[in-house]
Tab-separated table of C-alpha atoms and ligand atoms in Angstrom:
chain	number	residue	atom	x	y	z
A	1	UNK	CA	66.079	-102.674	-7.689
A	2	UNK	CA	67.955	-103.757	-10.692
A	3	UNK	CA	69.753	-106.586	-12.040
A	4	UNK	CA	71.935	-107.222	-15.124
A	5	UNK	CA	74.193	-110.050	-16.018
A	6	UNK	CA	77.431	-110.011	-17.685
A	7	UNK	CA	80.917	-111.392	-16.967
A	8	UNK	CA	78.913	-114.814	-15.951
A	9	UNK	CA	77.153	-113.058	-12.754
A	10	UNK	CA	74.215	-111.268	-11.681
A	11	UNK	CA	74.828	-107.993	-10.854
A	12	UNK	CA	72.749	-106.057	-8.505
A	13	UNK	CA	72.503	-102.004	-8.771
A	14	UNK	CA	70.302	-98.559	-7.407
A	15	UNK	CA	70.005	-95.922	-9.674
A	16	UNK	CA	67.939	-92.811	-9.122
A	17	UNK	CA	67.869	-89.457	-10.805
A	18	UNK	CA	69.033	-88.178	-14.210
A	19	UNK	CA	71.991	-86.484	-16.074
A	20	UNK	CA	75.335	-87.476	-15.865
A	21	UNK	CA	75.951	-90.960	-14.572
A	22	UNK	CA	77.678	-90.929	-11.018
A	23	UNK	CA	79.129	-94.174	-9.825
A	24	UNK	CA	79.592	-95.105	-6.500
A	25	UNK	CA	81.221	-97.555	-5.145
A	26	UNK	CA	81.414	-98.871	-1.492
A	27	UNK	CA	84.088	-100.288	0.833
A	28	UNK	CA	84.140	-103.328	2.580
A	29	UNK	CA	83.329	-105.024	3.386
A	30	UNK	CA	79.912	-103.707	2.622
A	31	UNK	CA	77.206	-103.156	-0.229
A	32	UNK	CA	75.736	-100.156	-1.810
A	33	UNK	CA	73.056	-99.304	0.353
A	34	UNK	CA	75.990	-97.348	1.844
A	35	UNK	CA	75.381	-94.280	-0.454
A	36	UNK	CA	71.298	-94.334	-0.277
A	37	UNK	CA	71.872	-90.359	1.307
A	38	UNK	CA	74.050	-89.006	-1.257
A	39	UNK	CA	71.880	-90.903	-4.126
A	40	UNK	CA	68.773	-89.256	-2.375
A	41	UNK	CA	70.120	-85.968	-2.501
A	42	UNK	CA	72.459	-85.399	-5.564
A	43	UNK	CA	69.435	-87.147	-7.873
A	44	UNK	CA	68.896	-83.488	-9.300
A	45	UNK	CA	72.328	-83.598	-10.197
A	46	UNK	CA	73.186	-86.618	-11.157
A	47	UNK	CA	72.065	-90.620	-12.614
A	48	UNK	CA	72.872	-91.700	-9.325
A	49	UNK	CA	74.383	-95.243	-9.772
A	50	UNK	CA	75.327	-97.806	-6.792
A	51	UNK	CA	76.646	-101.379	-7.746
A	52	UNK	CA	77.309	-103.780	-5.320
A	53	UNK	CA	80.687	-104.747	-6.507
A	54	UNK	CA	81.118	-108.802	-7.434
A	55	UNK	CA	80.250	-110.974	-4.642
A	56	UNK	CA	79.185	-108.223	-2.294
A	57	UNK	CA	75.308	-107.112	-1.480
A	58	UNK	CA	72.864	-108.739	-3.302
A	59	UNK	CA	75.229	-108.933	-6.544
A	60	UNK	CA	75.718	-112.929	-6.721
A	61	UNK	CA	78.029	-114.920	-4.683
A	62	UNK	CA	81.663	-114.860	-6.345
A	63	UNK	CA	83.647	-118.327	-6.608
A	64	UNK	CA	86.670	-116.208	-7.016
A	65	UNK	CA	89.129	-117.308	-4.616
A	66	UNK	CA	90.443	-114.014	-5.107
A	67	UNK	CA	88.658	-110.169	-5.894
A	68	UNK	CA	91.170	-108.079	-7.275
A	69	UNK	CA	90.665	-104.640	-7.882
A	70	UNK	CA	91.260	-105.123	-11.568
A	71	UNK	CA	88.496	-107.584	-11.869
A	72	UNK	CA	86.036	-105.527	-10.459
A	73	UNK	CA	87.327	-102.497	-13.050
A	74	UNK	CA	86.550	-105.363	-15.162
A	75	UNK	CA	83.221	-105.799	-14.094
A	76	UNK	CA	81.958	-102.011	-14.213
A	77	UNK	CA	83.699	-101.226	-17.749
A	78	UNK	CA	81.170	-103.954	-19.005
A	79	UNK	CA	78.129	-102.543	-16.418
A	80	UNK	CA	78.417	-99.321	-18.626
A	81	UNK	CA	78.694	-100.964	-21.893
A	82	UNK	CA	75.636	-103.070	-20.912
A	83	UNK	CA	74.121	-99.640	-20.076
A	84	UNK	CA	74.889	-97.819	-22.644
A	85	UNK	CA	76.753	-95.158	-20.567
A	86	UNK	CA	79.392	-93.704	-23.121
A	87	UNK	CA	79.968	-89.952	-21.718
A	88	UNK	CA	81.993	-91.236	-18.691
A	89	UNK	CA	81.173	-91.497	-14.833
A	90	UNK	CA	81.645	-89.501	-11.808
A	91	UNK	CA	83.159	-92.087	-9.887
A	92	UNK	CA	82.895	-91.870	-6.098
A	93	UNK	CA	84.772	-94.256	-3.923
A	94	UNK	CA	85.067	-95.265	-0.310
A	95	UNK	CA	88.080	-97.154	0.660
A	96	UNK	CA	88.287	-100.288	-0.822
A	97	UNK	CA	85.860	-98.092	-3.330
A	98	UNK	CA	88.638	-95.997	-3.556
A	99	UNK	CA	91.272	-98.648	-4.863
A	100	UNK	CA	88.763	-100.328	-7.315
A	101	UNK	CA	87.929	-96.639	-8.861
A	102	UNK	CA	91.894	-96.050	-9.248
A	103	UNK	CA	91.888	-99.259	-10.750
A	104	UNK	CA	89.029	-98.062	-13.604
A	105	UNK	CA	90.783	-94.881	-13.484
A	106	UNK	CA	94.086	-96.552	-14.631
A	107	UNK	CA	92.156	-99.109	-17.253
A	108	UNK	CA	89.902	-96.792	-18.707
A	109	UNK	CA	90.828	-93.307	-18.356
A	110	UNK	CA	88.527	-92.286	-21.216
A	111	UNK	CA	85.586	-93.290	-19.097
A	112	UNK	CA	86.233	-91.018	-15.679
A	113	UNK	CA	85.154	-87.785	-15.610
A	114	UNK	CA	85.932	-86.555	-11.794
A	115	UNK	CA	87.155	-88.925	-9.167
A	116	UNK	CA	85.787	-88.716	-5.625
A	117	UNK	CA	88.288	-90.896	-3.430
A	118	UNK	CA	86.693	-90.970	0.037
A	119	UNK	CA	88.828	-92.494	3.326
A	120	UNK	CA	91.186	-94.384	0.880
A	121	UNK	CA	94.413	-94.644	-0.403
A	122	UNK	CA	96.408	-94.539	-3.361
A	123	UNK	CA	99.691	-96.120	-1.648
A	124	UNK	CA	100.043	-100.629	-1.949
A	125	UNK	CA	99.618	-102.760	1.322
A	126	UNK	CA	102.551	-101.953	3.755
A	127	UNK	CA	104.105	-105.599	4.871
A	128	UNK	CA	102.154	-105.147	8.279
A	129	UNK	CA	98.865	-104.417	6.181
A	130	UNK	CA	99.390	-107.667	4.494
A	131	UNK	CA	99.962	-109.581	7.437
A	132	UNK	CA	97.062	-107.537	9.597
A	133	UNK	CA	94.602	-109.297	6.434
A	134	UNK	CA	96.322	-112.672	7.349
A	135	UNK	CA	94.578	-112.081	10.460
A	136	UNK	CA	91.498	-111.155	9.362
A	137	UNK	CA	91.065	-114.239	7.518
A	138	UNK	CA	91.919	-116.500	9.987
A	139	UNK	CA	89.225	-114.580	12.178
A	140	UNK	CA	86.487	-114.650	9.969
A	141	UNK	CA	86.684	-118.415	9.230
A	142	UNK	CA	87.168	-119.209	12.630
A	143	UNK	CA	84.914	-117.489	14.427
A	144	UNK	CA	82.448	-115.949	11.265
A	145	UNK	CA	80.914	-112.640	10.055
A	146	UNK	CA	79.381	-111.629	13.523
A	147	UNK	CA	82.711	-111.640	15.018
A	148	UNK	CA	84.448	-109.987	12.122
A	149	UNK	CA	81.846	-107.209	12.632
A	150	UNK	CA	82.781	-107.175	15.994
A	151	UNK	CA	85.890	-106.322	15.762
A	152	UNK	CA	85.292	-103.614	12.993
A	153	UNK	CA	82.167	-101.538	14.253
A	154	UNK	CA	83.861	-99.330	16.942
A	155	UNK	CA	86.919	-98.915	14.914
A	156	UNK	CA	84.942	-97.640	12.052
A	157	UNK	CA	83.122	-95.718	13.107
A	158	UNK	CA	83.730	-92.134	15.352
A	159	UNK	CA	82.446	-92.321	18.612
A	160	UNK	CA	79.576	-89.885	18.404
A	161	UNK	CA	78.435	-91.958	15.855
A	162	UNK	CA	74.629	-93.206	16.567
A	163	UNK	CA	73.304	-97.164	17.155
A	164	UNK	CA	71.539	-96.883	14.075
A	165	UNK	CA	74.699	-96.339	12.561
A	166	UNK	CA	76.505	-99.029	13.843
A	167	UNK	CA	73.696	-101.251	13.487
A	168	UNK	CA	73.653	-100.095	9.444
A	169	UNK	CA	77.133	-101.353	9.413
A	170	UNK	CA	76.863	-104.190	11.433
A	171	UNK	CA	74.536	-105.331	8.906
A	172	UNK	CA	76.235	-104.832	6.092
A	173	UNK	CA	79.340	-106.623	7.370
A	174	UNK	CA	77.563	-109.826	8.464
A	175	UNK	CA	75.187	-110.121	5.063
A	176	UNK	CA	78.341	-110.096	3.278
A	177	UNK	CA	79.589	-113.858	2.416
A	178	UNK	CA	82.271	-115.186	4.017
A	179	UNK	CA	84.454	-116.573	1.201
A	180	UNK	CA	83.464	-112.614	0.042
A	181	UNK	CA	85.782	-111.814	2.541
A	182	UNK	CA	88.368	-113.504	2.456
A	183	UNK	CA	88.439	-113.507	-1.348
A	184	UNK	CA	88.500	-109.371	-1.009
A	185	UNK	CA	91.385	-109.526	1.636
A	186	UNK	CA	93.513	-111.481	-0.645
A	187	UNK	CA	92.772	-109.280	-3.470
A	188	UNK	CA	93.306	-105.833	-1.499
A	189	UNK	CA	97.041	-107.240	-0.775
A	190	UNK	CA	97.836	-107.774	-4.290
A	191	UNK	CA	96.785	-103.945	-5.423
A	192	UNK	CA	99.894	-101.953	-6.604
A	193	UNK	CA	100.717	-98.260	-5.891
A	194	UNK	CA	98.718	-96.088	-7.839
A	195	UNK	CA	100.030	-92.550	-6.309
A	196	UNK	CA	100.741	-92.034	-10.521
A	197	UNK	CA	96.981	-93.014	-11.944
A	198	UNK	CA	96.054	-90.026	-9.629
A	199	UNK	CA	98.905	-87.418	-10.552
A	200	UNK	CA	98.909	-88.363	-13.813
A	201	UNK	CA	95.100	-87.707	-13.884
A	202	UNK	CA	93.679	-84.325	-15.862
A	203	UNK	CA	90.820	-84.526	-14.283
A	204	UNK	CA	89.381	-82.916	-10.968
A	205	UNK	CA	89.989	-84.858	-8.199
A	206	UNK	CA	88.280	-84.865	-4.429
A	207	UNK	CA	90.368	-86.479	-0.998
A	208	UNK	CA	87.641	-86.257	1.244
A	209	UNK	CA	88.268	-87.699	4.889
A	210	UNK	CA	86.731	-88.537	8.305
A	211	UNK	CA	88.432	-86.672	10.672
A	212	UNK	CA	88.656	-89.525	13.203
A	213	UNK	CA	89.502	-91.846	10.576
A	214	UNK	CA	91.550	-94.756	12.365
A	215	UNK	CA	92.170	-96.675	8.546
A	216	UNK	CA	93.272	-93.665	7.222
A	217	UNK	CA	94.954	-90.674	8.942
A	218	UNK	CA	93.898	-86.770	7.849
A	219	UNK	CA	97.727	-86.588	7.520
A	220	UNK	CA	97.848	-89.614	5.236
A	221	UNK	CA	94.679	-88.191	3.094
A	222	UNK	CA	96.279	-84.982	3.102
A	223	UNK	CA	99.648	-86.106	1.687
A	224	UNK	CA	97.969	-88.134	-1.053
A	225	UNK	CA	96.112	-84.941	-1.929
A	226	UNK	CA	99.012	-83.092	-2.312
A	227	UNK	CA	100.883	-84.964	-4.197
A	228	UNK	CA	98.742	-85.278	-7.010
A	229	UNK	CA	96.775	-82.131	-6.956
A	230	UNK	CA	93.334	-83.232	-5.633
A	231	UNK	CA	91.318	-81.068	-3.639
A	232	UNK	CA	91.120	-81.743	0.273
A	233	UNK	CA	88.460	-81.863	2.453
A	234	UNK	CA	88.245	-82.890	6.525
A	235	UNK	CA	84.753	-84.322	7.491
A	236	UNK	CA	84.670	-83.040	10.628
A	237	UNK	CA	82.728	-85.858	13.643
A	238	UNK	CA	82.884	-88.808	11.112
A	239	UNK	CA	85.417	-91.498	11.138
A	240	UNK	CA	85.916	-94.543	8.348
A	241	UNK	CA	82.227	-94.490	6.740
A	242	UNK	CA	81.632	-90.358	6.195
A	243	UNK	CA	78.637	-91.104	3.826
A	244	UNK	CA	76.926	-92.737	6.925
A	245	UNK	CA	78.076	-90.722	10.206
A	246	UNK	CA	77.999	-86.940	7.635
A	247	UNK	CA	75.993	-87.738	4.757
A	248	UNK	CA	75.001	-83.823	4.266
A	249	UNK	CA	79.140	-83.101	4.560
A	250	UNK	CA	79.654	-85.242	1.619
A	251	UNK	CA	77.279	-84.216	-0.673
A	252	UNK	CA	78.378	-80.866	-0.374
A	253	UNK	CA	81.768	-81.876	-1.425
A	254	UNK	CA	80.621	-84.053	-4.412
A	255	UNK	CA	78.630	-80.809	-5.201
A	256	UNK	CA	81.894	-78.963	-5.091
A	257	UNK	CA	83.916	-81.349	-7.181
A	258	UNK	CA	81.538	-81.818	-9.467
A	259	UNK	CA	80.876	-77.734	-10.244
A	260	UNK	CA	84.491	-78.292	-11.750
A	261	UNK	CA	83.435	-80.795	-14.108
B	1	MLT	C1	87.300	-100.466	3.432
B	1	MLT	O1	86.575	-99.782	4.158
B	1	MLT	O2	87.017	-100.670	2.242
B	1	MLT	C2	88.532	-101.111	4.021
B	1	MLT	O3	88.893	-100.466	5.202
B	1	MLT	C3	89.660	-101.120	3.042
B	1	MLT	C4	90.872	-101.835	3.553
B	1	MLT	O4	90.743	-102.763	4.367
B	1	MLT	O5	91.973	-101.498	3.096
């Protein structure tokens, strides 16, 4: 299991396989032991590269009041400098994932080679978003991480989804930090529209969504698809986290995109 420091933090990573670097990067608010399928089975592929994103996972506790999604572009510009990756990433991204990888996208186009945007969204916080975080704050620091997960497993997840499942998420929600959380709340309310980064993009592009998705709607995924000519996919009996409840479903459509690159 890796470590590298830059940016004044310890950073930890998974890589497995070889050829062209693949970055992943998970949602929240979770780690990167979220992709250990698709790593598993797209090593013969790809350098298979998890990060657990600044103050997430095992990476080291942020004193960021706020986690924007520009600092953690930030953050992974400098991870493949410090790597020596120059040829670009695959960049994979659930949710949250999805935002930060947009972010990169719009920093460093140069450096993305196919974008994977998985249960996410290109649109800014509605107003009712913003104040749904406000919530979530004052949840968490009231009442802590086990409640927080509480009140996140079932809606995450679909409901043929298995206890092992759950308990994988569960898991990752309560060995994430507190002040990670709230920090990563703040900084998903600040992140602009970024509909453009994506249409603007001339590179191939996946949507790829749970079908019971209750963050974000197949009509939602499919409208952000269409408007900026990424390809579409429904993960049929998955809901928020598809690399967990369909791991063989994604793979095949990281396969896909990446046969385009
Ligand atoms: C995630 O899974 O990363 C979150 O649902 C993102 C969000 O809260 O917008």
């Amino acid at each position: 299991m890796p470590y590298l420091e830059f940016n004044d933090a310890t950073f930890h990573y998974h890589v497995k396989g070889d050829g062209p670097v693949a970055l992943f990067l998970h949602g929240f608010p979770f780690d990167a032991s979220m992709w250990a399928e698709q790593m598993d089975d797209l090593a013969g592929l790809r350098r298979c590269v998890a990060i657990d994103l600044r103050g997430f996972g095992r990476s080291e506790r942020s004193a960021r009041p706020v986690l924007t999604m520009e600092d953690h572009a930030d953050d992974l510009a400098t991870f493949l400098t410090k790597t020596s990756v120059v040829a670009g990433v695959d960049l994979v991204g659930l949710s949250m994932g999805g935002y930060v990888a947009l972010a990169f996208a719009q920093r460093y186009p140069d450096q993305v080679r196919s974008l994977a945007l998985l249960d996410t969204r290109a649109t800014a916080d509605t107003e009712e978003a913003k104040a749904g975080r406000d919530v979530a704050e004052a949840l968490v620091v009231r009442e802590g991480r086990s409640a927080f997960a509480a009140t996140l497993i079932d809606a995450l997840l679909a409901e043929e989804a298995s206890p092992w499942m759950k308990a994988r998420v569960r898991t990752m929600i309560e060995a994430t930090p507190t002040e990670t959380i709230v920090a990563a709340l703040e900084g998903m309310k600040q992140r602009p529209d970024r509909t453009q980064v994506m249409a603007h993009a001339q590179i191939p592009m996946a949507v790829i969504v749970g079908e019971h998705d209750r963050w974000v709607s197949v009509d939602d995924a499919q409208r952000m698809a269409e408007s900026t000519g990424a390809s579409f996919t429904v993960v049929p009996g998955a809901g928020h986290m598809t690399p967990i409840e369909q791991p063989g479903a994604v793979v095949s459509a990281l396969r896909a995109l990446w046969l385009k690159t």
